[in-house]
CSV table of C-alpha atoms in Angstrom, one decimal:
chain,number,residue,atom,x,y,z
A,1,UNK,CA,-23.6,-48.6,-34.2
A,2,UNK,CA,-26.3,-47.8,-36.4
A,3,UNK,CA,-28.4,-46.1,-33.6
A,4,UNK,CA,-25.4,-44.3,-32.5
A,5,UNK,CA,-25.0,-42.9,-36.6
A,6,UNK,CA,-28.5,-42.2,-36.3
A,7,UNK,CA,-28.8,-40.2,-33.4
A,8,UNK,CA,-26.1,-38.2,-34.9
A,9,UNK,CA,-27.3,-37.6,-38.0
A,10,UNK,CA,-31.1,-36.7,-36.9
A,11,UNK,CA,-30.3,-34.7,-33.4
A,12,UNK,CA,-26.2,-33.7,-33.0
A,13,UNK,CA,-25.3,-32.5,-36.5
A,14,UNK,CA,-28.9,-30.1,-36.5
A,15,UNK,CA,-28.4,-28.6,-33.0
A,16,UNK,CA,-24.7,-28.2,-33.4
A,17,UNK,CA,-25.8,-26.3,-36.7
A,18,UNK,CA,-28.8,-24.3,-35.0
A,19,UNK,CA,-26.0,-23.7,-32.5
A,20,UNK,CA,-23.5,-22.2,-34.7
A,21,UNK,CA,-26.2,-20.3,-36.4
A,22,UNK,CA,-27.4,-18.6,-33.4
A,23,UNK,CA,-24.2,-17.9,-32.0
A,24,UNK,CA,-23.1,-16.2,-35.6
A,25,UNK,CA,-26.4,-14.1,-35.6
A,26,UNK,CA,-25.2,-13.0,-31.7
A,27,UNK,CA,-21.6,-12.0,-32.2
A,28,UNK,CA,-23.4,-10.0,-35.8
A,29,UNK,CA,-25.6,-8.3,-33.7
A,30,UNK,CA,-23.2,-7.3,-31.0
A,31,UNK,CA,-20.6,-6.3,-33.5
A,32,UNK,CA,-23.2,-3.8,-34.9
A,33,UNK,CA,-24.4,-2.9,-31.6
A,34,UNK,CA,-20.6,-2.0,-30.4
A,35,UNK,CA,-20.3,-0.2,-33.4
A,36,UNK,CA,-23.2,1.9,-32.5
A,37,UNK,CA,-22.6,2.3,-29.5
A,38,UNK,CA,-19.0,3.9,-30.4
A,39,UNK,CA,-20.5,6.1,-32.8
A,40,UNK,CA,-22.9,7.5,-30.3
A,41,UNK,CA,-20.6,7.6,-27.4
A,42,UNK,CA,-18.0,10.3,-29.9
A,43,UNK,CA,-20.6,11.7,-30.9
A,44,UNK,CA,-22.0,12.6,-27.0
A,45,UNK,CA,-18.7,12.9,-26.1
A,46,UNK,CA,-17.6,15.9,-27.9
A,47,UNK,CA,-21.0,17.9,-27.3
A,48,UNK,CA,-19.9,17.2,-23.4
A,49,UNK,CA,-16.7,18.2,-24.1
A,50,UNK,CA,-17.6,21.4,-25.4
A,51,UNK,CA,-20.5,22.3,-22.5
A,52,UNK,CA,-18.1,22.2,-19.7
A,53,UNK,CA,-15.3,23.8,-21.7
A,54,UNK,CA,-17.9,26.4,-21.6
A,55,UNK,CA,-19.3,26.3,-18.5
A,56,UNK,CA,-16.1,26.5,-16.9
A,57,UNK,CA,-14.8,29.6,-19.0
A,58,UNK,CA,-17.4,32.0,-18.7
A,59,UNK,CA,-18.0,34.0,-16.0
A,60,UNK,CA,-20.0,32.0,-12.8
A,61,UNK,CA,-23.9,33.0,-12.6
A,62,UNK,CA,-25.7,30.3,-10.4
A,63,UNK,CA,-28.8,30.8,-12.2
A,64,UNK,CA,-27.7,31.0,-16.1
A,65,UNK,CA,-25.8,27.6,-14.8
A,66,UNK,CA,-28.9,26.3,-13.5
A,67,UNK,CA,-30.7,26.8,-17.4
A,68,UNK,CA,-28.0,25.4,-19.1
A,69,UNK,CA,-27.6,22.8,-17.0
A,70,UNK,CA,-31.3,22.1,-17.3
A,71,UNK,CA,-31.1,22.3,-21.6
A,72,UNK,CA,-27.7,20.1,-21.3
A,73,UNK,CA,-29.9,16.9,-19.5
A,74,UNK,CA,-32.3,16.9,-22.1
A,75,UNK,CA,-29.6,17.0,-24.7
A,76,UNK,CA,-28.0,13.5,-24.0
A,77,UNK,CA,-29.4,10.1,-22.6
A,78,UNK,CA,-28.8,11.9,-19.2
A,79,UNK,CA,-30.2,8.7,-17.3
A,80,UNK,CA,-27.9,6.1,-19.3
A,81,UNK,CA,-25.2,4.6,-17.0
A,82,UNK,CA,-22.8,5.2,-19.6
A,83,UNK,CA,-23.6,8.8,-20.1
A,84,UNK,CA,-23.2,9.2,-16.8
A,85,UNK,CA,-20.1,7.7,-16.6
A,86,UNK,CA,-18.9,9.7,-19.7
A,87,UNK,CA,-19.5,13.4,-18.2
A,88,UNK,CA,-17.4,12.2,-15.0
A,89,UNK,CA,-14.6,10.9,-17.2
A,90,UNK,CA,-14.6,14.3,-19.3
A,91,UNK,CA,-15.0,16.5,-15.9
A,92,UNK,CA,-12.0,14.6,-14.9
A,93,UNK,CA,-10.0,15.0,-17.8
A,94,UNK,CA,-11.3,18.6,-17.8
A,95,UNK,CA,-10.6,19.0,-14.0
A,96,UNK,CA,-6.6,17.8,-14.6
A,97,UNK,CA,-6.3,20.5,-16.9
A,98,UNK,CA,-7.6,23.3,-14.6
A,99,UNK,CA,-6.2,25.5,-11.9
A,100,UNK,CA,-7.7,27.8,-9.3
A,101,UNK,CA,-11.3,28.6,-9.0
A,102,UNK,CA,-12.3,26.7,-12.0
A,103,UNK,CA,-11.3,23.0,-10.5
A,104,UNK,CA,-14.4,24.4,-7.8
A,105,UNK,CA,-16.4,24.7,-10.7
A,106,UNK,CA,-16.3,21.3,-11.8
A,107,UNK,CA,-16.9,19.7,-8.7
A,108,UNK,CA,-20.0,22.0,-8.1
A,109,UNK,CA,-21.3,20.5,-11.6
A,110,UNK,CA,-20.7,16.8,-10.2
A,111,UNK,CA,-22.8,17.7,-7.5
A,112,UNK,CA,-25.6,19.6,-9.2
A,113,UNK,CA,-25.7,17.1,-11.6
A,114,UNK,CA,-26.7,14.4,-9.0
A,115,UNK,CA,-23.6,12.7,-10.6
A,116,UNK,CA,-22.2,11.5,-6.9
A,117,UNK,CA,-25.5,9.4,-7.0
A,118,UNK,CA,-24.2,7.3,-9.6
A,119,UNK,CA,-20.8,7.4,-8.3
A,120,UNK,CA,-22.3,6.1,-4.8
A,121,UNK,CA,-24.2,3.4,-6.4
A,122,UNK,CA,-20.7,2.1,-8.2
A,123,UNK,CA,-19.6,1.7,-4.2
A,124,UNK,CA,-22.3,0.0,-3.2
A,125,UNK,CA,-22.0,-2.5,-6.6
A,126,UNK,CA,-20.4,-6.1,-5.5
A,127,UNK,CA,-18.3,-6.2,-7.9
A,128,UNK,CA,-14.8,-4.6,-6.5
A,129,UNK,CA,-13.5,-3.1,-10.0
A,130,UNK,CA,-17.1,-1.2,-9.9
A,131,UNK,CA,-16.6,0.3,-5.9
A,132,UNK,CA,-13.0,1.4,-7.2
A,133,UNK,CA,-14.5,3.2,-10.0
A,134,UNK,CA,-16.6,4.9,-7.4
A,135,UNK,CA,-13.8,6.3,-4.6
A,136,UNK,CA,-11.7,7.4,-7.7
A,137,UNK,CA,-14.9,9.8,-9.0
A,138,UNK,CA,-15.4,11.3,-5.1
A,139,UNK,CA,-10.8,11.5,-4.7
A,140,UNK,CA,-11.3,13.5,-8.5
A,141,UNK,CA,-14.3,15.6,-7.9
A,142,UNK,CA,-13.3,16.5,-4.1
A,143,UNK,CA,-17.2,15.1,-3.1
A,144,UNK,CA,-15.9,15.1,1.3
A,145,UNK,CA,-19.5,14.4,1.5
A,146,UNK,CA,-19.1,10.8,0.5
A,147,UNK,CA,-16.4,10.2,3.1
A,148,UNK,CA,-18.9,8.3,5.3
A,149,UNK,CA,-19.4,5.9,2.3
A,150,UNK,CA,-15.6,4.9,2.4
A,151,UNK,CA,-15.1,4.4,5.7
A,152,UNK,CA,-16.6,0.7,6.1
A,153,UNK,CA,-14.0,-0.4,3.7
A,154,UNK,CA,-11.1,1.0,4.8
A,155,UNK,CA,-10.5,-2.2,6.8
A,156,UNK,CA,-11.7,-4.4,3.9
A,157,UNK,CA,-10.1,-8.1,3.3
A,158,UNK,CA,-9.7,-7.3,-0.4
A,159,UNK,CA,-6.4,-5.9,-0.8
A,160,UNK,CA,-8.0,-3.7,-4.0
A,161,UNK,CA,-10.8,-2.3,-2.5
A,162,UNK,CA,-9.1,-1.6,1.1
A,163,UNK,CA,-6.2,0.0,-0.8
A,164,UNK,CA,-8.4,2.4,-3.2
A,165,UNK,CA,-10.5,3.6,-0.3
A,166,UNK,CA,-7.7,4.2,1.6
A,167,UNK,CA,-6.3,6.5,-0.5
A,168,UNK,CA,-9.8,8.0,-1.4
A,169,UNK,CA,-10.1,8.5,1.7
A,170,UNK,CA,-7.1,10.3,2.3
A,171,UNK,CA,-7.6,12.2,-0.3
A,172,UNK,CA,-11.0,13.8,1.4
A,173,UNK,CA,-9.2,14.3,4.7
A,174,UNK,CA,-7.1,16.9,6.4
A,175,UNK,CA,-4.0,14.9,6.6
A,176,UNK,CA,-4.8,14.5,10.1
A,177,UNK,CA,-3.0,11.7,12.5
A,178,UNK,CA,-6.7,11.2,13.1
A,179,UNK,CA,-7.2,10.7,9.7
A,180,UNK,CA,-3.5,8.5,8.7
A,181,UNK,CA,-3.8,6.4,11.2
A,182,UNK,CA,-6.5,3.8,9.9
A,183,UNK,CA,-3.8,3.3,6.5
A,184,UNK,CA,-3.0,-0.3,6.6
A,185,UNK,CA,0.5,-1.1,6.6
A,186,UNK,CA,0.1,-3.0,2.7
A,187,UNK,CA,-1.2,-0.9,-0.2
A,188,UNK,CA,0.0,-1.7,-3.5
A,189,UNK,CA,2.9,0.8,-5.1
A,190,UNK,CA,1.1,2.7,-6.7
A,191,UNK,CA,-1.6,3.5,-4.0
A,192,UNK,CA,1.8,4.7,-2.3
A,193,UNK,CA,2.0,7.0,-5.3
A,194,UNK,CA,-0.9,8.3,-5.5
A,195,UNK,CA,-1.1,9.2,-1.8
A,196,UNK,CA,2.3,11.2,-2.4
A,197,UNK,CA,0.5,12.8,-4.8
A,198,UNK,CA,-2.1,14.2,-3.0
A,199,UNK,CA,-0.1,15.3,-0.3
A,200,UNK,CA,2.1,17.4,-2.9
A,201,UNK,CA,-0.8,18.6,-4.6
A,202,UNK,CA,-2.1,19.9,-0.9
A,203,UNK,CA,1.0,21.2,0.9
A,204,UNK,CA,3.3,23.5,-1.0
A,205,UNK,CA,5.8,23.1,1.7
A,206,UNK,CA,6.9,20.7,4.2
A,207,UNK,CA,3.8,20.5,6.2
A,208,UNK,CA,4.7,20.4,10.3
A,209,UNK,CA,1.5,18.5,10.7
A,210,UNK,CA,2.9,15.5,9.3
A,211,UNK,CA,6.0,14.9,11.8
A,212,UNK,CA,4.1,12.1,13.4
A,213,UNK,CA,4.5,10.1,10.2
A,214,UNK,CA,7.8,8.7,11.1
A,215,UNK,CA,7.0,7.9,15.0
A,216,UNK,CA,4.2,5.9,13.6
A,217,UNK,CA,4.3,1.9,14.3
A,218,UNK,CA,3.0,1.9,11.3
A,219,UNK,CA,5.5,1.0,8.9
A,220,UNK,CA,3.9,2.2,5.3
A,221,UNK,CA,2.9,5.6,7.2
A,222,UNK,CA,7.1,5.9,8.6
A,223,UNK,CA,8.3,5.1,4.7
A,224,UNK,CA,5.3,8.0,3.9
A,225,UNK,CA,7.0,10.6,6.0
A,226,UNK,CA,10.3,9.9,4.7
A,227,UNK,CA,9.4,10.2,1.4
A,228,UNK,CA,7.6,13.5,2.4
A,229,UNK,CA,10.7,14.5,4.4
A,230,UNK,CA,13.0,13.8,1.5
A,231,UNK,CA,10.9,15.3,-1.4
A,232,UNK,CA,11.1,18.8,0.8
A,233,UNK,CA,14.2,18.5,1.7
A,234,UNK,CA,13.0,18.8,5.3
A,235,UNK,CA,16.5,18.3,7.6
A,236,UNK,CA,15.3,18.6,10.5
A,237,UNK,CA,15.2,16.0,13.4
A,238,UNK,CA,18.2,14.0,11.9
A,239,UNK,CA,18.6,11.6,14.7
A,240,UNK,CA,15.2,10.4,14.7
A,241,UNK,CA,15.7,9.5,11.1
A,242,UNK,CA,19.1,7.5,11.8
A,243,UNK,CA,17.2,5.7,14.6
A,244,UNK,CA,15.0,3.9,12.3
A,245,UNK,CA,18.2,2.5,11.1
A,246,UNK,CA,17.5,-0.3,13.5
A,247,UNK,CA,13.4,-0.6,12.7
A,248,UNK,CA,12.3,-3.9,12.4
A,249,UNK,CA,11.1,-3.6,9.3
A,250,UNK,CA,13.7,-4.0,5.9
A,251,UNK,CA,11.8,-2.1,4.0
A,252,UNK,CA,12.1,1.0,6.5
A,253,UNK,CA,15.7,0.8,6.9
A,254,UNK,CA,15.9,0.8,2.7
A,255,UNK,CA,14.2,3.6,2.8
A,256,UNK,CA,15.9,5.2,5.7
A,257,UNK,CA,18.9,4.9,3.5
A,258,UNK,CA,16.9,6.1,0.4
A,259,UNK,CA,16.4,9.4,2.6
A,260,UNK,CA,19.7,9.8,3.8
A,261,UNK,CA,21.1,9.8,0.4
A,262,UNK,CA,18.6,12.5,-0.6
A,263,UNK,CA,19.1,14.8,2.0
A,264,UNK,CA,22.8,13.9,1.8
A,265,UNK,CA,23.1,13.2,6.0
A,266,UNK,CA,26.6,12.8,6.0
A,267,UNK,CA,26.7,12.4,9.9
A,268,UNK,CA,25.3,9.3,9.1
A,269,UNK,CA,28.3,7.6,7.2
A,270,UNK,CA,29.9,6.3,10.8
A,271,UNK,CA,27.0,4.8,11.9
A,272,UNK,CA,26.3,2.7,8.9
A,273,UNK,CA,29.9,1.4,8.7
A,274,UNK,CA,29.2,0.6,12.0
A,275,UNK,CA,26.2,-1.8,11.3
A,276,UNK,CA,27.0,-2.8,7.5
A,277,UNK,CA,28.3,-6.1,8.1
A,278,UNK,CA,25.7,-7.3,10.2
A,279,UNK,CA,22.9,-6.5,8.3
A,280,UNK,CA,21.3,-8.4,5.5
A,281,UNK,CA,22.7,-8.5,2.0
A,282,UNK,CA,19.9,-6.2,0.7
A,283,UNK,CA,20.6,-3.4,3.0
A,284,UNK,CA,24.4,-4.1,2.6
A,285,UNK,CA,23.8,-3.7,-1.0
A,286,UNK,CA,21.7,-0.1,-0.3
A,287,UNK,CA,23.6,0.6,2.3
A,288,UNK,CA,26.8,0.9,-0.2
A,289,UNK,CA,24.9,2.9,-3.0
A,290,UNK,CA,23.9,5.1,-0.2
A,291,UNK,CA,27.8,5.5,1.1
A,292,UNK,CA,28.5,6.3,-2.5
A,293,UNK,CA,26.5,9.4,-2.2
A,294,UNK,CA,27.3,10.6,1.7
A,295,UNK,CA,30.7,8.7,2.3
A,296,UNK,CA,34.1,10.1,2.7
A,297,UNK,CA,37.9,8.6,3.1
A,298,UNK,CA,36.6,6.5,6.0
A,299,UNK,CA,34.1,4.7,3.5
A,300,UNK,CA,37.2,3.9,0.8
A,301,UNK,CA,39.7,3.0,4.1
A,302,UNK,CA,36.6,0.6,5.4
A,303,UNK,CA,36.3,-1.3,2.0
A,304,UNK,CA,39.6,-1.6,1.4
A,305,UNK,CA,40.0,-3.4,4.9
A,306,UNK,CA,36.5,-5.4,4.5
A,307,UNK,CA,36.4,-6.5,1.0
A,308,UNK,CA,38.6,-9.4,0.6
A,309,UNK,CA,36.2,-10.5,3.7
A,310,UNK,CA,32.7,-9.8,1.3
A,311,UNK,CA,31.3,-13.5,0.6
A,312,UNK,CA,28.5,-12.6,-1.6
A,313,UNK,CA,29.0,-12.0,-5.3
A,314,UNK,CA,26.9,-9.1,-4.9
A,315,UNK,CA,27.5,-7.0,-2.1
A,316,UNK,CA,31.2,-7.0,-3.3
A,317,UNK,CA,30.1,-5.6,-6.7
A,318,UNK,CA,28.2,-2.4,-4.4
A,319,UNK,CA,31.2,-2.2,-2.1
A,320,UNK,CA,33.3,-1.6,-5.4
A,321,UNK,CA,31.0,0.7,-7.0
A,322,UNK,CA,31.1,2.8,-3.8
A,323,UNK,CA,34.9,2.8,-4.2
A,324,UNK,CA,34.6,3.3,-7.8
A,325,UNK,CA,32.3,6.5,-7.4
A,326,UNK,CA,34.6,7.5,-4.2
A,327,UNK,CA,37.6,7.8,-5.6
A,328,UNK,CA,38.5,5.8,-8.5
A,329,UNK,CA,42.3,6.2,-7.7
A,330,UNK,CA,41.8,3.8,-4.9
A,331,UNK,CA,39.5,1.7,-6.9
A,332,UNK,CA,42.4,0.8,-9.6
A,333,UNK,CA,44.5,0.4,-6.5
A,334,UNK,CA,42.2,-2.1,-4.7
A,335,UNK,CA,41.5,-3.8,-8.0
A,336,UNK,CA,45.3,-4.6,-8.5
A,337,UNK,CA,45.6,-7.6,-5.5
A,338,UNK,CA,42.7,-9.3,-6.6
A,339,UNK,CA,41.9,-10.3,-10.6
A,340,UNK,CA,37.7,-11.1,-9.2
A,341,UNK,CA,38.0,-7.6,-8.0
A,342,UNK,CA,39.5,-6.3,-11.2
A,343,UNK,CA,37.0,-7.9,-13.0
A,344,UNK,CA,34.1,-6.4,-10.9
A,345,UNK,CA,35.8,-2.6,-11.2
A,346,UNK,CA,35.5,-3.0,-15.2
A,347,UNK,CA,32.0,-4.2,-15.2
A,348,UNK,CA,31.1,-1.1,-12.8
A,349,UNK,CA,32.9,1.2,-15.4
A,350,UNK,CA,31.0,-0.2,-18.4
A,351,UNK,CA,27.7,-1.3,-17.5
A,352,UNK,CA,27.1,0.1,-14.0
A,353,UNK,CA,27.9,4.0,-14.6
């Protein structure tokens, strides 16, 4: 025992000290050192801010560019990462603010400035946060160049990185079947988003090019060309939409519905009483909100006969908002011979509407 008290008086107690010392005199030091380095990076900022505000208002001269851009390198820690990284960031910011000829002006400032360098090294960095960080600066600064650096990861087993290049990629494209075709059937939501996005920001109306999207057998790329469809307001071709009605994937068929409702395809109300009752309760559910939208008598005579026959909790709750939003007369009416039902008709009214 004595050893034991020994060994921690003489050897534990002064390293765990030295220990806590050190590791006070660290977190000091980096304290300071973040502090610093916030200072510097507002200070940097703002002088960046200001040159490309500039750059981009005047009047293009390739060579008065040139000598500016020259004097602006030797004005900041050009060669720091993080500078770097801060004069893409602001040309971005810039560039969302921008229309017109001037957007082309920042992108020829990424490139002059070697700045797709950097950006290509952030792809080639392990690390799949840091290759994300790369694809988004070539999708902002339009770099097409870079499209053969995004291409080996299009196929990538991280879900992250396969789904950002993707969309980079898409982004630097032509919106080509050619180009569509490699877009994997699982991107996250907001990759979805984002491809919308730049397919808006491209086309100004429906673009003919993209009817392919909803032959595709590629399920994301059919749910693409229905949201494109919809968003127009693009009617045409009518029956190949209600085909997909009977896709294999849910998720189509929900968004088959989403699109009918849209583009209000009222010759579409008979076929999905038809099918209602035989499909799963999430596109019975859908399937409701969209009859709410498109439907007609037939719609209010069809839940009348089917919903004393509605199992699930659920789907009887859509089949009575559908009624409700209908034609409430027959919604009081229906609610009468049943007190569930009544019940379900005043929770529509109150929390539903």
């Amino acid at each position: 025992m004595d050893t034991f008290l020994y060994y921690i008086k003489n050897f534990a107690i002064p390293i765990l000290l030295v220990g806590i010392l050190f590791a006070s005199i660290f977190l000091i030091f980096k304290r300071l050192h973040n502090q610093w380095s916030y200072k510097n990076k507002k200070k940097y900022r703002t002088f960046i801010q200001h040159f490309l505000i500039e750059i981009t208002i005047e009047e293009f001269n390739k060579q008065k560019v040139k000598q500016k851009l020259k004097l602006f390198r030797n004005s900041i820690p050009f060669n720091s990462a993080w500078c770097k990284e801060l004069i893409i960031d602001e040309m971005i910011r810039l560039k969302k603010n921008l229309k017109g000829d001037k957007l082309v002006i920042i992108s020829i400032l990424y490139k002059s400035l070697k700045l797709h360098k950097y950006s290509s090294k952030l792809i080639y960095d392990f690390r799949a946060y840091k290759k994300c960080i790369g694809f988004y600066h070539f999708m902002m600064m339009d770099y097409y160049k870079g499209k053969h650096l995004i291409i080996p990861y299009l196929q990538s087993e991280n879900d992250l990185i396969r789904s950002n290049a993707n969309v980079t990629y898409i982004a630097l494209t032509d919106l080509s079947e050619e180009h569509l075709i490699h877009t994997p059937e699982k991107i996250s939501k907001l990759n979805v988003i984002k491809i919308m996005d730049i397919i808006y920001s491209k086309k100004k109306e429906y673009p003919k090019s993209l009817d392919f999207l909803i032959a595709s057998k590629n399920a994301l790329l059919i749910k693409i060309g229905l949201k494109i469809r919809a968003f127009y307001n693009h009617r045409a071709d009518t029956d190949q939409i209600l085909q997909l009605l009977y896709h294999r994937s849910e998720s189509v068929q929900i968004e088959v519905l989403k699109t009918i409702s849209k583009l209000f395809l009222i010759e579409a109300e008979d076929k999905l009483l038809d099918i209602i009752t035989s499909q799963s309760k999430k596109f019975q559910i859908n399937c409701y909100k969209c009859l709410s939208t498109i439907g007609s008598n037939n719609t209010t005579n069809f839940i009348i006969k089917t919903i004393h026959g509605i199992k699930d909790v659920d789907v009887q709750f859509s089949a009575i908002y559908c009624i409700e939003h209908l034609n409430p007369i027959q919604a009081e009416q229906l609610a009468t011979t049943n007190f569930e039902l009544e019940k379900m008709l005043k929770h529509v009214k109150t929390v539903w509407k």
